Short mmCIF file of C-alpha atoms in Angstrom, two decimals:
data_model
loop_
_atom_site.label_atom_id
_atom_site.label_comp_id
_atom_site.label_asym_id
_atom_site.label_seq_id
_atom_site.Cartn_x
_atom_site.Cartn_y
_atom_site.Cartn_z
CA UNK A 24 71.29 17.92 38.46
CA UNK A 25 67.65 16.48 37.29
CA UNK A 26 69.47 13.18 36.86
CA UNK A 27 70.61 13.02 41.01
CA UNK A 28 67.59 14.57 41.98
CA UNK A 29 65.53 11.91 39.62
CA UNK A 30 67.73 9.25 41.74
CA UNK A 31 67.47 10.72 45.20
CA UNK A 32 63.57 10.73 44.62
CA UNK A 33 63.59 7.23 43.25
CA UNK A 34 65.16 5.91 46.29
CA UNK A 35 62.67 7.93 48.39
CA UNK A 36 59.27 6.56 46.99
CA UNK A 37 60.11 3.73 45.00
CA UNK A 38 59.74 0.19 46.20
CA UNK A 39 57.04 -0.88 48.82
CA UNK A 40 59.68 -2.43 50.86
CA UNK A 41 61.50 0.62 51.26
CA UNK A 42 58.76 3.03 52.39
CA UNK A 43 58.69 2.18 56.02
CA UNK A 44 62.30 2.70 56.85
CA UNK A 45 62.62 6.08 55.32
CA UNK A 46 59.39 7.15 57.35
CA UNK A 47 60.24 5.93 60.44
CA UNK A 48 64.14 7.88 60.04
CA UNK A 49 61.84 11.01 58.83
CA UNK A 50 59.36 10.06 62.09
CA UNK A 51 62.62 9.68 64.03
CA UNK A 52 63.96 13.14 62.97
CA UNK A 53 61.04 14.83 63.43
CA UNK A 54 60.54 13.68 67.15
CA UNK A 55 63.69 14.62 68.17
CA UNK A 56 63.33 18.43 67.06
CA UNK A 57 59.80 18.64 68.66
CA UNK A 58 61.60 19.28 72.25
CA UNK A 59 64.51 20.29 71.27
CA UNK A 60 62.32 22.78 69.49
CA UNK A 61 59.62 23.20 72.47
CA UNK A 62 62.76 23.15 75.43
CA UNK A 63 64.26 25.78 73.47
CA UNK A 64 61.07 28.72 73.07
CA UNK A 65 60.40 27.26 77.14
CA UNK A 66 63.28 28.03 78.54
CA UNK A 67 64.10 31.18 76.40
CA UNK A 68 60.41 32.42 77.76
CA UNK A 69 60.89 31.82 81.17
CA UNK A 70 64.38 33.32 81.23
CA UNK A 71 63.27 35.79 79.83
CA UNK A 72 59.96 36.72 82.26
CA UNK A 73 62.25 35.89 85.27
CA UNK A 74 64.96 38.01 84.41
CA UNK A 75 62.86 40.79 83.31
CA UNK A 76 60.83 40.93 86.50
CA UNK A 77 64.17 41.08 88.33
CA UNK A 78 65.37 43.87 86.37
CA UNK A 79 61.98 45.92 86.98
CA UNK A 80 61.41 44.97 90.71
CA UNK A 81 64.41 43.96 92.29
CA UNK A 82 67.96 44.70 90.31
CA UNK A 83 66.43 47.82 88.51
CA UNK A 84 68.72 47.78 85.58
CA UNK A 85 71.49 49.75 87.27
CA UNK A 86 72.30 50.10 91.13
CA UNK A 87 74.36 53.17 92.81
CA UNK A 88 76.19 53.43 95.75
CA UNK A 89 77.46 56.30 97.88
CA UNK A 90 80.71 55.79 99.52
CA UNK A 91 81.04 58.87 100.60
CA UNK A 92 79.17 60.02 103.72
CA UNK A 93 78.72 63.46 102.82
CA UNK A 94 76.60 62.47 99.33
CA UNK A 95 73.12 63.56 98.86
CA UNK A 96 70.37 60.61 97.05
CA UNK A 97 68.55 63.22 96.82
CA UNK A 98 70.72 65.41 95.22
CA UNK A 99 71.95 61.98 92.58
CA UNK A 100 68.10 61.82 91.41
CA UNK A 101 68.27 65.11 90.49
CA UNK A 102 71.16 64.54 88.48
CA UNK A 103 69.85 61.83 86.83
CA UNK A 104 66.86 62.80 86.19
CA UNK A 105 68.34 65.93 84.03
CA UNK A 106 69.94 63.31 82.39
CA UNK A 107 66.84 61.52 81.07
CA UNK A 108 67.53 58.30 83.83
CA UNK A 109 64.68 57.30 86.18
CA UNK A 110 66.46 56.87 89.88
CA UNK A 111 64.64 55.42 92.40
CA UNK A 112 66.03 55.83 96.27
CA UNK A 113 66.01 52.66 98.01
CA UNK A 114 66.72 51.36 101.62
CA UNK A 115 66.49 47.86 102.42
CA UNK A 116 66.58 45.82 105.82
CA UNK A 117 65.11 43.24 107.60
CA UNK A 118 62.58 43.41 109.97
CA UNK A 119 59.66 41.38 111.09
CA UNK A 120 55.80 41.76 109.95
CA UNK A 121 53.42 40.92 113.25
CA UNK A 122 49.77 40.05 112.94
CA UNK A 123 47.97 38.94 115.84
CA UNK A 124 49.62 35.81 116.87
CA UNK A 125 51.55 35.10 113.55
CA UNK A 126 54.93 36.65 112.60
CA UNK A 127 57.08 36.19 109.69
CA UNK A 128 60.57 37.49 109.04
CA UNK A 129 60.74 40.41 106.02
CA UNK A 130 62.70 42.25 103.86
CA UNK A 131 61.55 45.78 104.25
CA UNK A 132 61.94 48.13 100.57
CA UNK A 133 61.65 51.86 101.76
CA UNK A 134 60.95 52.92 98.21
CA UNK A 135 59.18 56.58 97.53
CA UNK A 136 55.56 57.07 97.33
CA UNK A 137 56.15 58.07 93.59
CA UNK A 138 58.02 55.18 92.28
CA UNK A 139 54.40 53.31 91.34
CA UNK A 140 53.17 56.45 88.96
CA UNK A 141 56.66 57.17 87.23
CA UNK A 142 58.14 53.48 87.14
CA UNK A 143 56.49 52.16 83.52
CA UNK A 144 58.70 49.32 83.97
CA UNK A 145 57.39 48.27 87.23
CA UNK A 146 53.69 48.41 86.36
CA UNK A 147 54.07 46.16 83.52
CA UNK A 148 55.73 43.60 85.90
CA UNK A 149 54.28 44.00 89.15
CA UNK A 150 50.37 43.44 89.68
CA UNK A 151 48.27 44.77 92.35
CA UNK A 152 46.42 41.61 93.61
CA UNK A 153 44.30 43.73 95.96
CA UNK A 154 43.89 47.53 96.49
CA UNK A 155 46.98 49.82 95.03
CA UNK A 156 50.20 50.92 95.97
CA UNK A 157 49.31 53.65 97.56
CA UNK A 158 53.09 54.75 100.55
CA UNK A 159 51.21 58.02 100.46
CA UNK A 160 50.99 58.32 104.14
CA UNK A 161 54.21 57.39 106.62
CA UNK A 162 51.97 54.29 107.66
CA UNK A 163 51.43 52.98 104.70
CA UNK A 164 52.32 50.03 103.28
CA UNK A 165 52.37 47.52 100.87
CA UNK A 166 52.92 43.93 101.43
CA UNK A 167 53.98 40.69 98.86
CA UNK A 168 50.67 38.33 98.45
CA UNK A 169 53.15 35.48 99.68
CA UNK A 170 53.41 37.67 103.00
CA UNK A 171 49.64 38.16 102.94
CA UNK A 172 49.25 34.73 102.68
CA UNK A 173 51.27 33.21 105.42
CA UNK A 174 49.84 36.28 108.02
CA UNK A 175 46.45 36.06 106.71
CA UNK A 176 45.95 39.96 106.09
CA UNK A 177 44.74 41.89 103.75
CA UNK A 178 43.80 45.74 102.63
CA UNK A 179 43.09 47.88 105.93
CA UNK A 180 44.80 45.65 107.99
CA UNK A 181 46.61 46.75 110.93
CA UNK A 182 50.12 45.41 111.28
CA UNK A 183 53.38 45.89 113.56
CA UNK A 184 56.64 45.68 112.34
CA UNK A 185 59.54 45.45 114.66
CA UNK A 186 63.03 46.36 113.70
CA UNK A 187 66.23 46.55 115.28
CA UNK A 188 67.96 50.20 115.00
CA UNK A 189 72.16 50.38 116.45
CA UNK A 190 73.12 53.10 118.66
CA UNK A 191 76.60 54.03 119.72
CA UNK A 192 78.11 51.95 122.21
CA UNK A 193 77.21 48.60 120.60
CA UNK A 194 73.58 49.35 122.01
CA UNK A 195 70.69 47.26 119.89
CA UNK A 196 67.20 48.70 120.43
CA UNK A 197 64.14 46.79 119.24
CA UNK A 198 61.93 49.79 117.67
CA UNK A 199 58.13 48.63 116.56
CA UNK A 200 55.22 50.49 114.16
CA UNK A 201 52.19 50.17 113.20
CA UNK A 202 51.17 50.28 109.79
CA UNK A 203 47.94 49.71 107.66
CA UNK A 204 48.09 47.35 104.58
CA UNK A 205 47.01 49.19 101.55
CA UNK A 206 47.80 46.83 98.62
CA UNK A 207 49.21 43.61 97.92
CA UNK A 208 51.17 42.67 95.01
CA UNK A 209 52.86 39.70 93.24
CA UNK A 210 55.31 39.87 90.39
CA UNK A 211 54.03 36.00 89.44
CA UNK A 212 57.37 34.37 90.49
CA UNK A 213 57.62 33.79 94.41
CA UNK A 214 61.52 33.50 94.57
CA UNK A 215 61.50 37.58 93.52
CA UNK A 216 58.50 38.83 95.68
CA UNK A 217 58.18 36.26 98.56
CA UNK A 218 59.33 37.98 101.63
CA UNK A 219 58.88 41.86 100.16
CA UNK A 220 57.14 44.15 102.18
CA UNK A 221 57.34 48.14 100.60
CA UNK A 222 57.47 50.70 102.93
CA UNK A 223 57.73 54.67 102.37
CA UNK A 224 60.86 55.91 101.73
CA UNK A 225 60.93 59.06 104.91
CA UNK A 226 59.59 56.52 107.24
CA UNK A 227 63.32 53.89 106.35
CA UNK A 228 65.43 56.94 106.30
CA UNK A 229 64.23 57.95 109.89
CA UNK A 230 64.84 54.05 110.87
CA UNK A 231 67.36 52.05 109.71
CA UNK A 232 71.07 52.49 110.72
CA UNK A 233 72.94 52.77 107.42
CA UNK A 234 75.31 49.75 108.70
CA UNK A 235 72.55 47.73 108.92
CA UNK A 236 70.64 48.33 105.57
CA UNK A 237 71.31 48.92 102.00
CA UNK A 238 71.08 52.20 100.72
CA UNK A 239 71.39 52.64 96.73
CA UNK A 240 69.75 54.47 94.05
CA UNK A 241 67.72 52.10 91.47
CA UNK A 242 68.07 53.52 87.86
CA UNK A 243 65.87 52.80 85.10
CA UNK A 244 67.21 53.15 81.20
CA UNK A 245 65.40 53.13 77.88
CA UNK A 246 67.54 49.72 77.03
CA UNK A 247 68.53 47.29 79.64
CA UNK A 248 69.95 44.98 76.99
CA UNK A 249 72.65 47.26 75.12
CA UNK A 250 75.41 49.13 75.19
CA UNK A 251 75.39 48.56 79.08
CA UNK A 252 79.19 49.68 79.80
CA UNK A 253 78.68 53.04 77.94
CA UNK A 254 75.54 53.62 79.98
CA UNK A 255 77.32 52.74 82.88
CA UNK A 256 80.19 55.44 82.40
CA UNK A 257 77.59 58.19 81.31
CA UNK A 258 75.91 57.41 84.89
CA UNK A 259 79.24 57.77 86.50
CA UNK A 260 80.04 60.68 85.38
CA UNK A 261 76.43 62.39 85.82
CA UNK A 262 76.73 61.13 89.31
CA UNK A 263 80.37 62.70 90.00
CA UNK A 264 83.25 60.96 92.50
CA UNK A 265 82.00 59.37 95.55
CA UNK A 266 79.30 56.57 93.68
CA UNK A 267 79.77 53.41 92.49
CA UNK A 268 77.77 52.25 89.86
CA UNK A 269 77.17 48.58 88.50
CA UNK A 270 74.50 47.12 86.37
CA UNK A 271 71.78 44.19 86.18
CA UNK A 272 74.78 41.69 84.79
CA UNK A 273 76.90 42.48 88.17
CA UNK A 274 74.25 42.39 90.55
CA UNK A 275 72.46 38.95 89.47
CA UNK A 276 75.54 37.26 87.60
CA UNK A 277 75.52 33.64 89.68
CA UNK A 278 71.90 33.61 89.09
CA UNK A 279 71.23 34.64 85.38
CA UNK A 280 74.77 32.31 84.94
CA UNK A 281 72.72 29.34 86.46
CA UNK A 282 69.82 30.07 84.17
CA UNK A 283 71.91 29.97 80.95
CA UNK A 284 73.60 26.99 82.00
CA UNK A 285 70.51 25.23 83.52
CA UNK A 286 69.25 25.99 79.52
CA UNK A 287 72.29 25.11 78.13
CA UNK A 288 72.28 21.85 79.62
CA UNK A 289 68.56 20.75 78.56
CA UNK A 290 69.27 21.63 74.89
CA UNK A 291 72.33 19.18 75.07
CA UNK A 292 70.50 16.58 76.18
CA UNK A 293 67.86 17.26 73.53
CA UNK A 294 70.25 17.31 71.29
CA UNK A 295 71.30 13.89 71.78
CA UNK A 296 68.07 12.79 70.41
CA UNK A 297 68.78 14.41 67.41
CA UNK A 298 71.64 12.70 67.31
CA UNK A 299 69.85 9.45 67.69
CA UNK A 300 67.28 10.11 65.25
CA UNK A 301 70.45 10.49 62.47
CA UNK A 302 71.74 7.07 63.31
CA UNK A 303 68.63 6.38 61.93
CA UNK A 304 68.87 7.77 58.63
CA UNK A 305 72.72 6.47 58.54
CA UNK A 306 71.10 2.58 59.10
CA UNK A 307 67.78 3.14 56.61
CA UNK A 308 70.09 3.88 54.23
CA UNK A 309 72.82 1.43 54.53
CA UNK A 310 69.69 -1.36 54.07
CA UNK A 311 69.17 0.93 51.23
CA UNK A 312 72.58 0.29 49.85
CA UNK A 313 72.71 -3.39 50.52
CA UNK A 314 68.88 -3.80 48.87
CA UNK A 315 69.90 -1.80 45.55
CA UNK A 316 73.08 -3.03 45.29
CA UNK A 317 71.93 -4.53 41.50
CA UNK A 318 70.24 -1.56 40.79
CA UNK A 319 73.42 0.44 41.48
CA UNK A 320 75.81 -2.46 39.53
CA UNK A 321 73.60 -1.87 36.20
CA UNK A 322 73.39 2.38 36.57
CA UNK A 323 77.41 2.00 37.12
CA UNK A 324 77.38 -0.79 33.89
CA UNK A 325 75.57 1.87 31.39
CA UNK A 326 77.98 4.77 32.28
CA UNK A 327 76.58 6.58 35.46
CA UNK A 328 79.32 8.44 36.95
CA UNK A 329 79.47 6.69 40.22
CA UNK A 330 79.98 10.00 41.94
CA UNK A 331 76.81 10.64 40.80
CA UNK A 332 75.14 7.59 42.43
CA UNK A 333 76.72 8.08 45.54
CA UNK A 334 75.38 11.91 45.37
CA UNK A 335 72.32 10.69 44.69
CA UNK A 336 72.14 8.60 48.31
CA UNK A 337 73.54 11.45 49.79
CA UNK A 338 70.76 13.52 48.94
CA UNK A 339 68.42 10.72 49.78
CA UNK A 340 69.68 11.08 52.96
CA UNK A 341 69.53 14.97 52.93
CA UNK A 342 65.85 15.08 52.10
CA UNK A 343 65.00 12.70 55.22
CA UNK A 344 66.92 14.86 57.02
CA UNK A 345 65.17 18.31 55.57
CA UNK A 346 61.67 16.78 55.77
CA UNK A 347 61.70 15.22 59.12
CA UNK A 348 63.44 18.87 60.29
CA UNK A 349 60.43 20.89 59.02
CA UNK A 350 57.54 18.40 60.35
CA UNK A 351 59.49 18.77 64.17
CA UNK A 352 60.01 22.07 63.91
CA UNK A 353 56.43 22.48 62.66
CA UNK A 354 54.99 20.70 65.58
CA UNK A 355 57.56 21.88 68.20
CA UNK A 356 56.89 25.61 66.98
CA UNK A 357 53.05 24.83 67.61
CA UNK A 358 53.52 23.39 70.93
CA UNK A 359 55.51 26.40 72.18
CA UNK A 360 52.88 28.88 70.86
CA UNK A 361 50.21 27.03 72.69
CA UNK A 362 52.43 25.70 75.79
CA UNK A 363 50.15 27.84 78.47
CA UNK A 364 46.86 27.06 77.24
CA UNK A 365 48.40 23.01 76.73
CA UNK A 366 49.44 23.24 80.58
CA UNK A 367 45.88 24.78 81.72
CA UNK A 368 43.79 21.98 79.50
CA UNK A 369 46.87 19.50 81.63
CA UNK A 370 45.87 21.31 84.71
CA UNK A 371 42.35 21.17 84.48
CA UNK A 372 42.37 17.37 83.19
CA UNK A 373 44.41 16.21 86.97
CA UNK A 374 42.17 18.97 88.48
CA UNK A 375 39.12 17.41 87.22
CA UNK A 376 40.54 13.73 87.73
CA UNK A 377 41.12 14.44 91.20
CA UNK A 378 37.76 15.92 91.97
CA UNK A 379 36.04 13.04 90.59
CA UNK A 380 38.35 10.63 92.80
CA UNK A 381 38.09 13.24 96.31
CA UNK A 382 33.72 12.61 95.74
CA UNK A 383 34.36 8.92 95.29
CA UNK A 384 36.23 8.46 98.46
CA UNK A 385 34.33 11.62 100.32
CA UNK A 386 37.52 13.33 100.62
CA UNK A 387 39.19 16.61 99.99
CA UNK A 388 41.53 17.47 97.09
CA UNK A 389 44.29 20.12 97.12
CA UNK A 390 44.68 21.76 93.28
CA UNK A 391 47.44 20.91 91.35
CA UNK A 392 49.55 23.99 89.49
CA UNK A 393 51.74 22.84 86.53
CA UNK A 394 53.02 26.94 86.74
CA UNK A 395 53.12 27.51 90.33
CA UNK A 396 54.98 30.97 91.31
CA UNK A 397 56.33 28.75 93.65
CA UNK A 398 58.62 27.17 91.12
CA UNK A 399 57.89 29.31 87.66
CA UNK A 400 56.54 32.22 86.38
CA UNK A 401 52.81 32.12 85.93
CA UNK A 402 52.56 32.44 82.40
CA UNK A 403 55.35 31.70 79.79
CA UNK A 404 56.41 34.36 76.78
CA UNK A 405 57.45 32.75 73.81
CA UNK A 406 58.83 34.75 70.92
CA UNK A 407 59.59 32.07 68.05
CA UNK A 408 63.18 33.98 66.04
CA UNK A 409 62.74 32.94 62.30
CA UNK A 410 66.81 33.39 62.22
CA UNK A 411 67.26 30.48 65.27
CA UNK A 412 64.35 28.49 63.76
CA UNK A 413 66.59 28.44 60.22
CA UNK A 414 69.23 27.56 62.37
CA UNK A 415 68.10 24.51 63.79
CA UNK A 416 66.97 23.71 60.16
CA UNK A 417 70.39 24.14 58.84
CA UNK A 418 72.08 22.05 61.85
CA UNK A 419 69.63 19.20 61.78
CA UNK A 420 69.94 19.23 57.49
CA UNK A 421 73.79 19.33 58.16
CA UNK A 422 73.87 16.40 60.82
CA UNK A 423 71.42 14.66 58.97
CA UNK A 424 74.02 15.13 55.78
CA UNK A 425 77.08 13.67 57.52
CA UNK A 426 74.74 11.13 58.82
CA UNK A 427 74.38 9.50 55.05
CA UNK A 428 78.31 10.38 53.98
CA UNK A 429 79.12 6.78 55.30
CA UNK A 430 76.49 4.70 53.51
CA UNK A 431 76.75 7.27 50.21
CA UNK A 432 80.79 6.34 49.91
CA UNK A 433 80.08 2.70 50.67
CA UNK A 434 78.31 3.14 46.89
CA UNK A 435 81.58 4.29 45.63
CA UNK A 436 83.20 1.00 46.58
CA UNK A 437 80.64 -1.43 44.28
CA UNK A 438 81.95 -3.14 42.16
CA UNK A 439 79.44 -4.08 38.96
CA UNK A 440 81.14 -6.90 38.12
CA UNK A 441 81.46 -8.76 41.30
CA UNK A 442 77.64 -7.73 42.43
CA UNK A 443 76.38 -8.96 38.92
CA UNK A 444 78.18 -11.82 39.00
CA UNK A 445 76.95 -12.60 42.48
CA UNK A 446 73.41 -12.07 41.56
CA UNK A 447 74.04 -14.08 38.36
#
């Protein structure tokens, strides 16, 4: 064992001529884990924020429906809530938010004036931008700060919202309130929040026509992540006949499928650069080969096991591999610990660059956000796993190995005679 890993270190730092190939396969492996690395903690963090927020404002981690006309949501919170589950009764419809001149179409949450103070989960995902979320009063309400924006209100405004309530006979009636703005919010991600508007709970009970509207009963669990079909049956059977209960994975399954796909995707194509970057090794060490070719002739001549030799490239090939793995992942790891301060210093670099040029010219400028809630979640978790980090280090050592099994077996095939005569 000291004699191949004498050899393997011999080919790694001796001869002059040698040392810039096996640093630029080490640079080569390094740079393609940096974003495979990076792409990896990114899109694991935003996945992660977006689904979360989804789960706490919109999804709740279960959903419950009556099918039964004679069954009390009242009556299921109860239930639940002897049970140890937070329910939350919920009505949603559309209506549409009129201030002044401007309108904008809405989707109205009739949510209980309680659901701020008990809902933990909620807090911790949905900010107050202005005021509170206060539904203590029928005329109450709270509006999305995309919805503030577009209407131009804010706390203690005055507002009408008009909705459309069935009657029998096919009748439509148009039926209009006023209400006074008392908070705004924003869960940091627009596609969640953009067209909410939260209402209280009496006042959407009184209004909407049940054909019209969604009626369900948002439950909260300790563990949104686990065990989700034994959850599910224990909050069937609290509930009793009549409900029908799915979960987080049922409601949002085309969208949390396109995230893990969109992610999916990405670390393929990263991937190929990995790839790529053990070509490199494969090719450094075939010039390797062809360079030492004497060297090898004379270690074969004295009685080195050839299988030894060929080990010896092998590992040669193996320590690019290992070393170039740790310096990406290194860097890559570093990068996604510091990716939302690196995209403010980016931000405020174009920011500042476009300030300068707007003075030049005498112009205005409009800001540029690298994490818009348009698009992304304001600010992005990352939570490095030391078991997926010694994954990637295992994968990129492995590829990295088969990469020099071609070039190590082409040693096998030297003959001492024929090279020495050659040379001679």
């Amino acid at each position: 064992m000291k004699r191949l890993i004498y050899l393997a270190w011999k080919n790694l730092f001796d001869g002059p001529s040698l040392a810039p190939r096996i640093r630029s396969s080490l640079l080569a492996v390094a740079l393609g884990l940096v974003p495979f690395v990076v792409v990896l903690h990114v899109s694991d963090g935003m996945i992660e924020a977006i689904t979360r927020r989804f789960l706490e404002t919109t999804t709740y981690h279960f959903q419950a429906f009556a099918y039964a006309p004679d069954l009390s949501m009242e009556e299921g919170v109860e239930r639940l809530a002897a049970e140890g589950f937070l329910a939350v009764p919920e009505i949603q419809g559309m209506g549409l938010l009129v201030n002044g001149v401007r309108r904008e179409g809405v989707t109205i949450r009739a949510v209980p004036s309680w659901w701020w103070e008990k809902d933990e989960g909620l807090r911790s995902s949905l900010s107050i931008e202005k005021g509170r979320f206060d539904l203590s009063s029928p005329r109450h309400m709270v509006v999305g700060v995309e919805v503030a924006r577009t209407l131009g209100i804010s706390v203690g405004d005055k507002v009408k919202l008009l909705v459309l309530r069935s009657f029998g006979g096919g009748t439509i009636l148009p039926r209009i309130a006023t209400f006074e703005v008392t908070g705004v919010t924003s869960t940091g991600y627009q596609d969640v929040d953009k067209l909410w508007v939260y209402v209280p709970f009496e006042w959407g009970d009184r209004v909407f026509d049940r054909r019209s509207s969604r009626a369900f009963l948002g439950i909260k669990v300790e563990d949104p992540f686990h065990d989700m079909e034994a959850l599910r049956s224990r909050i069937a059977a609290c509930l009793g006949a009549g409900w029908v209960v799915l979960s987080w994975k049922d409601l949002g399954r085309a969208q949390f499928l396109s995230f893990s796909t969109s992610r999916a995707l990405l670390l393929a194509i990263m991937g190929l650069l990995v790839l790529i970057a053990a070509l490199s090794i494969s090719s450094s060490l075939v010039m390797l080969v062809l360079e030492r070719a004497e060297e090898i002739a004379m270690l074969k001549s004295i009685g080195v096991p050839p299988r030894l030799v060929s080990r010896a490239y092998l590992w040669t090939g193996m320590l690019v591999g290992m070393a170039g793995s740790l310096a990406g992942m290194a860097c890559g790891l570093l990068i996604s610990l510091y990716i939302n301060e690196l995209f403010a210093f980016l931000e405020h670099l174009v920011n500042l660059w476009l300030r300068l040029a707007a003075g030049l010219r005498g112009g205005s400028y409009e800001p540029v956000r690298i994490l818009s809630s348009d698009f992304y979640v304001e600010r992005i978790p990352v939570h490095p796993s030391p078991f997926v980090l010694w994954l990637i280090f295992v994968g990129a050592s492995l590829i990295a190995f088969l990469a020099s099994w071609g070039p190590a077996r082409y040693v096998l095939r030297i003959s001492p005679v024929e090279v020495l005569r050659r040379e001679g």
